[in-house]
């Protein structure tokens, strides 16, 4: 049997260790992370380093429903709000570019009494690489004792390579027309695969208009479960639409009551971060209390660490100066290789 010297054995161990580092390092560097970022408030978006294209999905906001008026012979219900439109495009971008994001605000429900709702706002993502935009749903009309109150129209896609239309809200009951129930039902927001749903007007379908289908679906319209109640004690406010972009249902108004609010718009971005290059810098940890004492609050801070997108850090704690987590796998792999060497 061939005898290994201490130097030869050490060299063999270092070779195995180098191979492990190389395998893990190359694997980590080739990982590419797909990021899905949901934006629900207006502001700006800066393109991360290494990103060259972004899939942008936009929904406008849902329309608000009209209020309810209790001064008619029967229930005077405002019309329901329409669901929002949808637009999608893939834009070519450059790292560091700043895009303006405007997220549509949901339409407000009409106040108690003879007040209409308001339309949902438009959502827009715009900058150097282009614009993607979707319109909001229309407002439900104010209640009336003489006629039905029309529902809001569905919003439309404004700018994009793929665009769909939201479902319309249905009408609310005429207050003097013996139309028992018949609360307006909100329209569904469009999605990336279809238009938003509209229920049959003059019915109580049990659910709001369905959101459009697809990988990026729209929100459902609001539905008032008191739609079929036909007593003078039934008074229920309009029901808000579901985000993103669902229209609000109308109220059941044997007494004066407010309409529902449309759901807010939304922007969903999808992009791929490039693989990591090099080794991230762990940085330096500082404590406001060093050493810390039992039952004493203190704050840990991290400085000098790599701050690139896609890098996360994990805090670890220990009752001694040794952190076992993260090195046990190395010990196991190294032990396996050492056991194969001649003794």
Tab-separated table of C-alpha atoms in Angstrom:
chain	number	residue	atom	x	y	z
A	1	UNK	CA	0.000	0.000	0.000
A	2	UNK	CA	1.264	3.442	-0.896
A	3	UNK	CA	1.959	5.696	2.081
A	4	UNK	CA	0.911	9.353	1.917
A	5	UNK	CA	3.036	11.943	3.619
A	6	UNK	CA	1.461	14.663	5.732
A	7	UNK	CA	2.142	17.172	2.964
A	8	UNK	CA	0.507	14.978	0.328
A	9	UNK	CA	-2.526	14.432	2.533
A	10	UNK	CA	-2.895	18.159	3.185
A	11	UNK	CA	-2.612	18.860	-0.541
A	12	UNK	CA	-5.342	16.296	-1.294
A	13	UNK	CA	-7.650	17.845	1.300
A	14	UNK	CA	-7.090	21.309	-0.153
A	15	UNK	CA	-7.938	20.002	-3.611
A	16	UNK	CA	-11.291	18.638	-2.372
A	17	UNK	CA	-12.008	21.901	-0.571
A	18	UNK	CA	-11.164	23.887	-3.698
A	19	UNK	CA	-13.500	21.692	-5.775
A	20	UNK	CA	-16.345	22.228	-3.308
A	21	UNK	CA	-15.817	25.985	-3.381
A	22	UNK	CA	-15.699	25.966	-7.169
A	23	UNK	CA	-18.891	23.902	-7.552
A	24	UNK	CA	-20.881	25.980	-5.053
A	25	UNK	CA	-19.465	29.261	-6.384
A	26	UNK	CA	-20.302	28.471	-10.020
A	27	UNK	CA	-23.805	27.264	-9.056
A	28	UNK	CA	-24.500	30.458	-7.112
A	29	UNK	CA	-23.213	32.684	-9.908
A	30	UNK	CA	-25.488	31.032	-12.476
A	31	UNK	CA	-28.695	31.490	-10.504
A	32	UNK	CA	-31.033	33.988	-12.165
A	33	UNK	CA	-33.952	35.281	-10.121
A	34	UNK	CA	-37.330	36.157	-11.639
A	35	UNK	CA	-38.912	38.953	-9.670
A	36	UNK	CA	-42.638	39.762	-9.511
A	37	UNK	CA	-43.197	43.223	-8.031
A	38	UNK	CA	-46.689	44.463	-7.183
A	39	UNK	CA	-47.180	48.241	-6.987
A	40	UNK	CA	-50.338	49.621	-5.378
A	41	UNK	CA	-49.377	53.261	-4.788
A	42	UNK	CA	-48.215	55.987	-7.139
A	43	UNK	CA	-44.519	56.851	-7.276
A	44	UNK	CA	-41.463	55.994	-9.358
A	45	UNK	CA	-39.667	52.805	-10.359
A	46	UNK	CA	-35.939	52.626	-11.054
A	47	UNK	CA	-34.737	49.820	-13.316
A	48	UNK	CA	-32.346	47.554	-11.366
A	49	UNK	CA	-28.815	46.835	-12.569
A	50	UNK	CA	-28.616	44.198	-15.284
A	51	UNK	CA	-32.326	44.275	-16.187
A	52	UNK	CA	-33.010	44.783	-19.904
A	53	UNK	CA	-36.747	44.088	-20.251
A	54	UNK	CA	-39.817	44.219	-18.025
A	55	UNK	CA	-43.300	42.747	-18.455
A	56	UNK	CA	-45.752	45.413	-17.283
A	57	UNK	CA	-49.341	44.616	-16.277
A	58	UNK	CA	-51.714	47.460	-15.438
A	59	UNK	CA	-55.260	47.617	-14.075
A	60	UNK	CA	-57.281	50.786	-13.679
A	61	UNK	CA	-59.431	51.289	-10.594
A	62	UNK	CA	-63.024	50.127	-10.178
A	63	UNK	CA	-65.960	52.518	-10.266
A	64	UNK	CA	-67.914	53.501	-7.159
A	65	UNK	CA	-71.660	52.850	-6.884
A	66	UNK	CA	-74.394	55.409	-6.394
A	67	UNK	CA	-75.824	55.993	-2.928
A	68	UNK	CA	-79.193	54.809	-1.665
A	69	UNK	CA	-82.277	56.953	-1.105
A	70	UNK	CA	-84.947	56.042	1.420
A	71	UNK	CA	-87.488	58.674	0.402
A	72	UNK	CA	-89.173	56.617	-2.319
A	73	UNK	CA	-92.087	54.213	-1.990
A	74	UNK	CA	-89.651	51.316	-2.384
A	75	UNK	CA	-85.920	50.852	-2.204
A	76	UNK	CA	-84.109	53.489	-4.284
A	77	UNK	CA	-80.744	51.954	-5.149
A	78	UNK	CA	-77.857	53.629	-6.923
A	79	UNK	CA	-76.259	51.868	-9.899
A	80	UNK	CA	-73.182	49.662	-9.479
A	81	UNK	CA	-69.646	50.593	-10.541
A	82	UNK	CA	-67.897	49.195	-13.615
A	83	UNK	CA	-64.767	47.029	-13.475
A	84	UNK	CA	-61.449	48.341	-14.722
A	85	UNK	CA	-59.675	47.722	-17.989
A	86	UNK	CA	-56.359	45.855	-18.352
A	87	UNK	CA	-53.244	46.510	-20.463
A	88	UNK	CA	-49.960	44.611	-20.788
A	89	UNK	CA	-46.701	45.141	-22.670
A	90	UNK	CA	-43.056	44.140	-22.469
A	91	UNK	CA	-40.757	47.165	-22.544
A	92	UNK	CA	-37.041	47.225	-23.347
A	93	UNK	CA	-35.314	49.118	-20.544
A	94	UNK	CA	-31.886	50.212	-19.356
A	95	UNK	CA	-30.573	50.006	-15.811
A	96	UNK	CA	-31.019	53.249	-13.913
A	97	UNK	CA	-33.948	54.535	-15.956
A	98	UNK	CA	-36.707	56.028	-13.803
A	99	UNK	CA	-40.349	55.380	-14.700
A	100	UNK	CA	-43.376	57.226	-13.390
A	101	UNK	CA	-46.085	55.011	-11.900
A	102	UNK	CA	-49.616	56.342	-11.446
A	103	UNK	CA	-51.981	53.901	-9.744
A	104	UNK	CA	-55.669	54.638	-10.244
A	105	UNK	CA	-57.655	55.447	-7.114
A	106	UNK	CA	-60.877	53.508	-6.622
A	107	UNK	CA	-64.057	55.431	-7.354
A	108	UNK	CA	-65.873	56.647	-4.255
A	109	UNK	CA	-69.358	55.458	-3.405
A	110	UNK	CA	-72.070	58.075	-3.474
A	111	UNK	CA	-73.104	59.523	-0.129
A	112	UNK	CA	-76.444	58.540	1.411
A	113	UNK	CA	-79.211	60.200	-0.540
A	114	UNK	CA	-79.439	61.027	-4.216
A	115	UNK	CA	-75.698	61.014	-4.951
A	116	UNK	CA	-73.846	59.281	-7.785
A	117	UNK	CA	-70.583	57.415	-7.340
A	118	UNK	CA	-67.346	58.497	-8.999
A	119	UNK	CA	-65.345	56.764	-11.735
A	120	UNK	CA	-62.198	54.766	-11.034
A	121	UNK	CA	-58.864	56.332	-11.928
A	122	UNK	CA	-56.488	55.426	-14.756
A	123	UNK	CA	-53.295	53.480	-14.039
A	124	UNK	CA	-50.173	54.328	-16.065
A	125	UNK	CA	-46.552	53.116	-16.184
A	126	UNK	CA	-44.508	55.457	-18.374
A	127	UNK	CA	-40.939	56.422	-19.149
A	128	UNK	CA	-38.172	56.299	-21.764
A	129	UNK	CA	-38.960	52.752	-22.884
A	130	UNK	CA	-42.674	53.361	-23.460
A	131	UNK	CA	-46.078	53.549	-21.789
A	132	UNK	CA	-48.587	50.983	-20.570
A	133	UNK	CA	-51.972	52.224	-19.348
A	134	UNK	CA	-55.445	50.975	-18.381
A	135	UNK	CA	-58.611	52.943	-17.687
A	136	UNK	CA	-60.870	52.805	-14.643
A	137	UNK	CA	-64.456	51.610	-14.424
A	138	UNK	CA	-67.367	54.014	-14.778
A	139	UNK	CA	-69.444	55.369	-11.901
A	140	UNK	CA	-72.856	54.091	-10.856
A	141	UNK	CA	-75.657	56.618	-11.262
A	142	UNK	CA	-77.493	58.303	-8.376
A	143	UNK	CA	-80.689	56.629	-7.123
A	144	UNK	CA	-84.012	57.767	-8.452
A	145	UNK	CA	-87.642	57.332	-7.425
A	146	UNK	CA	-88.765	57.545	-11.060
A	147	UNK	CA	-86.308	55.481	-13.097
A	148	UNK	CA	-83.689	52.770	-12.679
A	149	UNK	CA	-80.173	53.969	-11.907
A	150	UNK	CA	-77.689	52.882	-14.558
A	151	UNK	CA	-74.488	51.050	-13.750
A	152	UNK	CA	-71.035	52.260	-14.736
A	153	UNK	CA	-69.367	51.149	-17.968
A	154	UNK	CA	-66.365	48.840	-17.890
A	155	UNK	CA	-62.946	50.452	-18.198
A	156	UNK	CA	-60.748	49.801	-21.246
A	157	UNK	CA	-57.116	49.090	-21.971
A	158	UNK	CA	-55.594	52.340	-23.210
A	159	UNK	CA	-52.016	51.545	-24.263
A	160	UNK	CA	-50.495	48.079	-24.515
A	161	UNK	CA	-49.868	45.075	-26.739
A	162	UNK	CA	-52.556	43.056	-24.913
A	163	UNK	CA	-55.698	44.846	-23.738
A	164	UNK	CA	-59.067	43.803	-22.310
A	165	UNK	CA	-62.215	45.580	-21.115
A	166	UNK	CA	-63.813	45.459	-17.665
A	167	UNK	CA	-67.371	44.322	-17.006
A	168	UNK	CA	-70.159	46.875	-16.651
A	169	UNK	CA	-72.029	47.458	-13.389
A	170	UNK	CA	-75.773	46.704	-13.448
A	171	UNK	CA	-78.605	49.080	-12.656
A	172	UNK	CA	-80.184	49.762	-9.280
A	173	UNK	CA	-83.911	49.600	-8.585
A	174	UNK	CA	-86.317	52.437	-9.323
A	175	UNK	CA	-87.646	53.709	-6.002
A	176	UNK	CA	-91.313	53.987	-7.033
A	177	UNK	CA	-91.478	51.095	-9.517
A	178	UNK	CA	-92.156	48.085	-7.275
A	179	UNK	CA	-88.741	46.684	-8.200
A	180	UNK	CA	-88.184	44.760	-5.004
A	181	UNK	CA	-84.476	44.208	-4.415
A	182	UNK	CA	-82.577	44.471	-7.693
A	183	UNK	CA	-79.488	46.023	-6.174
A	184	UNK	CA	-76.862	46.804	-8.809
A	185	UNK	CA	-73.927	44.341	-8.992
A	186	UNK	CA	-70.348	45.481	-9.630
A	187	UNK	CA	-68.505	44.639	-12.841
A	188	UNK	CA	-65.351	42.500	-12.750
A	189	UNK	CA	-61.980	43.924	-13.740
A	190	UNK	CA	-60.353	42.600	-16.896
A	191	UNK	CA	-57.375	40.230	-16.691
A	192	UNK	CA	-54.495	39.271	-18.932
A	193	UNK	CA	-56.583	36.574	-20.633
A	194	UNK	CA	-60.143	37.911	-20.933
A	195	UNK	CA	-62.592	40.732	-20.336
A	196	UNK	CA	-64.115	41.251	-16.910
A	197	UNK	CA	-67.507	39.713	-16.208
A	198	UNK	CA	-70.934	41.386	-16.221
A	199	UNK	CA	-73.920	39.770	-14.519
A	200	UNK	CA	-77.436	39.807	-15.956
A	201	UNK	CA	-79.114	43.110	-15.098
A	202	UNK	CA	-82.264	42.945	-13.004
A	203	UNK	CA	-81.209	39.788	-11.150
A	204	UNK	CA	-79.553	38.871	-7.879
A	205	UNK	CA	-76.891	36.412	-9.116
A	206	UNK	CA	-75.256	35.621	-5.789
A	207	UNK	CA	-71.836	36.999	-6.771
A	208	UNK	CA	-70.296	40.024	-8.379
A	209	UNK	CA	-69.039	40.128	-11.935
A	210	UNK	CA	-66.093	37.748	-12.261
A	211	UNK	CA	-62.616	39.111	-12.740
A	212	UNK	CA	-60.996	38.475	-16.108
A	213	UNK	CA	-58.932	35.306	-16.384
A	214	UNK	CA	-55.278	34.710	-17.230
A	215	UNK	CA	-51.924	34.596	-15.502
A	216	UNK	CA	-52.715	38.061	-14.141
A	217	UNK	CA	-56.455	38.012	-13.288
A	218	UNK	CA	-58.677	40.941	-12.473
A	219	UNK	CA	-60.627	41.525	-9.259
A	220	UNK	CA	-64.289	40.590	-8.884
A	221	UNK	CA	-67.088	43.109	-8.664
A	222	UNK	CA	-68.876	43.742	-5.378
A	223	UNK	CA	-72.103	41.902	-4.558
A	224	UNK	CA	-74.695	42.961	-2.009
A	225	UNK	CA	-76.118	39.918	-0.226
A	226	UNK	CA	-79.200	41.985	0.686
A	227	UNK	CA	-80.118	42.223	-2.988
A	228	UNK	CA	-83.244	40.069	-2.690
A	229	UNK	CA	-84.466	41.333	0.675
A	230	UNK	CA	-87.820	43.056	0.201
A	231	UNK	CA	-88.699	44.536	3.579
A	232	UNK	CA	-88.716	48.095	4.781
A	233	UNK	CA	-86.090	47.217	7.414
A	234	UNK	CA	-83.478	46.101	4.869
A	235	UNK	CA	-80.823	48.774	4.533
A	236	UNK	CA	-77.311	47.748	3.517
A	237	UNK	CA	-74.520	49.927	2.169
A	238	UNK	CA	-72.896	49.174	-1.151
A	239	UNK	CA	-70.141	46.540	-1.162
A	240	UNK	CA	-66.616	47.468	-2.261
A	241	UNK	CA	-65.059	45.822	-5.306
A	242	UNK	CA	-62.132	43.407	-5.038
A	243	UNK	CA	-58.608	44.499	-6.036
A	244	UNK	CA	-57.361	44.956	-8.572
A	245	UNK	CA	-60.016	47.053	-10.228
A	246	UNK	CA	-63.345	45.474	-9.235
A	247	UNK	CA	-66.438	47.714	-9.390
A	248	UNK	CA	-68.623	48.299	-6.301
A	249	UNK	CA	-72.152	47.000	-5.814
A	250	UNK	CA	-75.052	49.300	-5.147
A	251	UNK	CA	-76.777	49.581	-1.760
A	252	UNK	CA	-80.104	48.189	-0.612
A	253	UNK	CA	-81.766	51.382	0.413
A	254	UNK	CA	-85.053	51.257	2.255
A	255	UNK	CA	-83.322	53.969	4.208
A	256	UNK	CA	-80.681	56.393	2.942
A	257	UNK	CA	-77.285	54.714	2.857
A	258	UNK	CA	-73.914	55.156	1.124
A	259	UNK	CA	-72.730	53.360	-1.987
A	260	UNK	CA	-69.623	51.160	-2.168
A	261	UNK	CA	-66.109	52.054	-3.277
A	262	UNK	CA	-64.382	50.686	-6.341
A	263	UNK	CA	-61.137	48.757	-5.803
A	264	UNK	CA	-57.805	50.451	-6.416
A	265	UNK	CA	-55.774	49.885	-9.541
A	266	UNK	CA	-52.482	48.027	-9.659
A	267	UNK	CA	-49.224	47.586	-11.561
A	268	UNK	CA	-47.481	44.196	-11.572
A	269	UNK	CA	-43.929	44.074	-12.947
A	270	UNK	CA	-42.105	40.883	-13.910
A	271	UNK	CA	-38.382	40.925	-14.701
A	272	UNK	CA	-35.297	38.747	-14.383
A	273	UNK	CA	-32.267	39.747	-12.359
A	274	UNK	CA	-28.894	38.745	-13.801
A	275	UNK	CA	-26.790	36.066	-12.102
A	276	UNK	CA	-24.506	37.127	-9.278
A	277	UNK	CA	-20.902	37.937	-10.162
A	278	UNK	CA	-18.222	37.562	-7.538
A	279	UNK	CA	-18.633	37.114	-3.811
A	280	UNK	CA	-21.022	39.373	-1.829
A	281	UNK	CA	-19.497	41.365	1.019
A	282	UNK	CA	-20.950	40.322	4.382
A	283	UNK	CA	-20.217	43.680	6.019
A	284	UNK	CA	-19.759	44.586	9.665
A	285	UNK	CA	-22.309	44.204	12.472
A	286	UNK	CA	-22.492	46.773	15.267
A	287	UNK	CA	-24.557	46.723	18.470
A	288	UNK	CA	-25.810	49.628	20.560
A	289	UNK	CA	-24.950	47.563	23.651
A	290	UNK	CA	-21.675	45.650	23.640
A	291	UNK	CA	-21.545	43.468	25.564
A	292	UNK	CA	-25.309	43.067	25.880
A	293	UNK	CA	-26.954	42.058	29.149
A	294	UNK	CA	-29.986	39.796	29.714
A	295	UNK	CA	-33.371	41.569	29.444
A	296	UNK	CA	-31.675	44.598	27.866
A	297	UNK	CA	-32.918	45.888	24.530
A	298	UNK	CA	-30.331	46.731	21.914
A	299	UNK	CA	-30.191	47.396	18.180
A	300	UNK	CA	-28.028	45.610	15.634
A	301	UNK	CA	-26.949	47.400	12.462
A	302	UNK	CA	-25.181	46.207	9.323
A	303	UNK	CA	-22.764	48.385	7.346
A	304	UNK	CA	-20.538	47.790	4.349
A	305	UNK	CA	-22.585	44.888	3.006
A	306	UNK	CA	-23.329	44.267	-0.661
A	307	UNK	CA	-26.627	45.922	-1.527
A	308	UNK	CA	-27.334	44.537	-4.978
A	309	UNK	CA	-30.818	43.392	-5.906
A	310	UNK	CA	-31.568	39.775	-5.125
A	311	UNK	CA	-29.130	39.514	-2.191
A	312	UNK	CA	-30.578	38.753	1.221
A	313	UNK	CA	-28.896	38.379	4.597
A	314	UNK	CA	-29.796	36.126	7.479
A	315	UNK	CA	-29.244	37.086	11.106
A	316	UNK	CA	-27.951	34.361	13.413
A	317	UNK	CA	-27.686	34.271	17.187
A	318	UNK	CA	-25.506	32.242	19.522
A	319	UNK	CA	-24.818	31.938	23.244
A	320	UNK	CA	-21.113	31.595	22.440
A	321	UNK	CA	-18.702	32.919	19.856
A	322	UNK	CA	-19.362	29.944	17.562
A	323	UNK	CA	-22.045	29.845	14.874
A	324	UNK	CA	-22.531	26.214	13.841
A	325	UNK	CA	-25.213	26.909	11.236
A	326	UNK	CA	-23.849	27.120	7.699
A	327	UNK	CA	-20.636	25.169	8.279
A	328	UNK	CA	-22.033	21.784	9.175
A	329	UNK	CA	-22.577	20.876	5.516
A	330	UNK	CA	-18.939	21.726	4.790
A	331	UNK	CA	-17.808	19.559	7.679
A	332	UNK	CA	-19.935	16.662	6.416
A	333	UNK	CA	-18.703	16.891	2.821
A	334	UNK	CA	-15.096	17.280	3.891
A	335	UNK	CA	-15.408	14.355	6.290
A	336	UNK	CA	-16.670	12.150	3.457
A	337	UNK	CA	-13.682	13.015	1.321
A	338	UNK	CA	-11.173	12.603	4.151
A	339	UNK	CA	-12.551	9.140	4.870
A	340	UNK	CA	-11.598	8.085	1.345
A	341	UNK	CA	-7.921	9.035	1.733
A	342	UNK	CA	-5.348	6.378	2.742
A	343	UNK	CA	-4.418	6.633	6.381
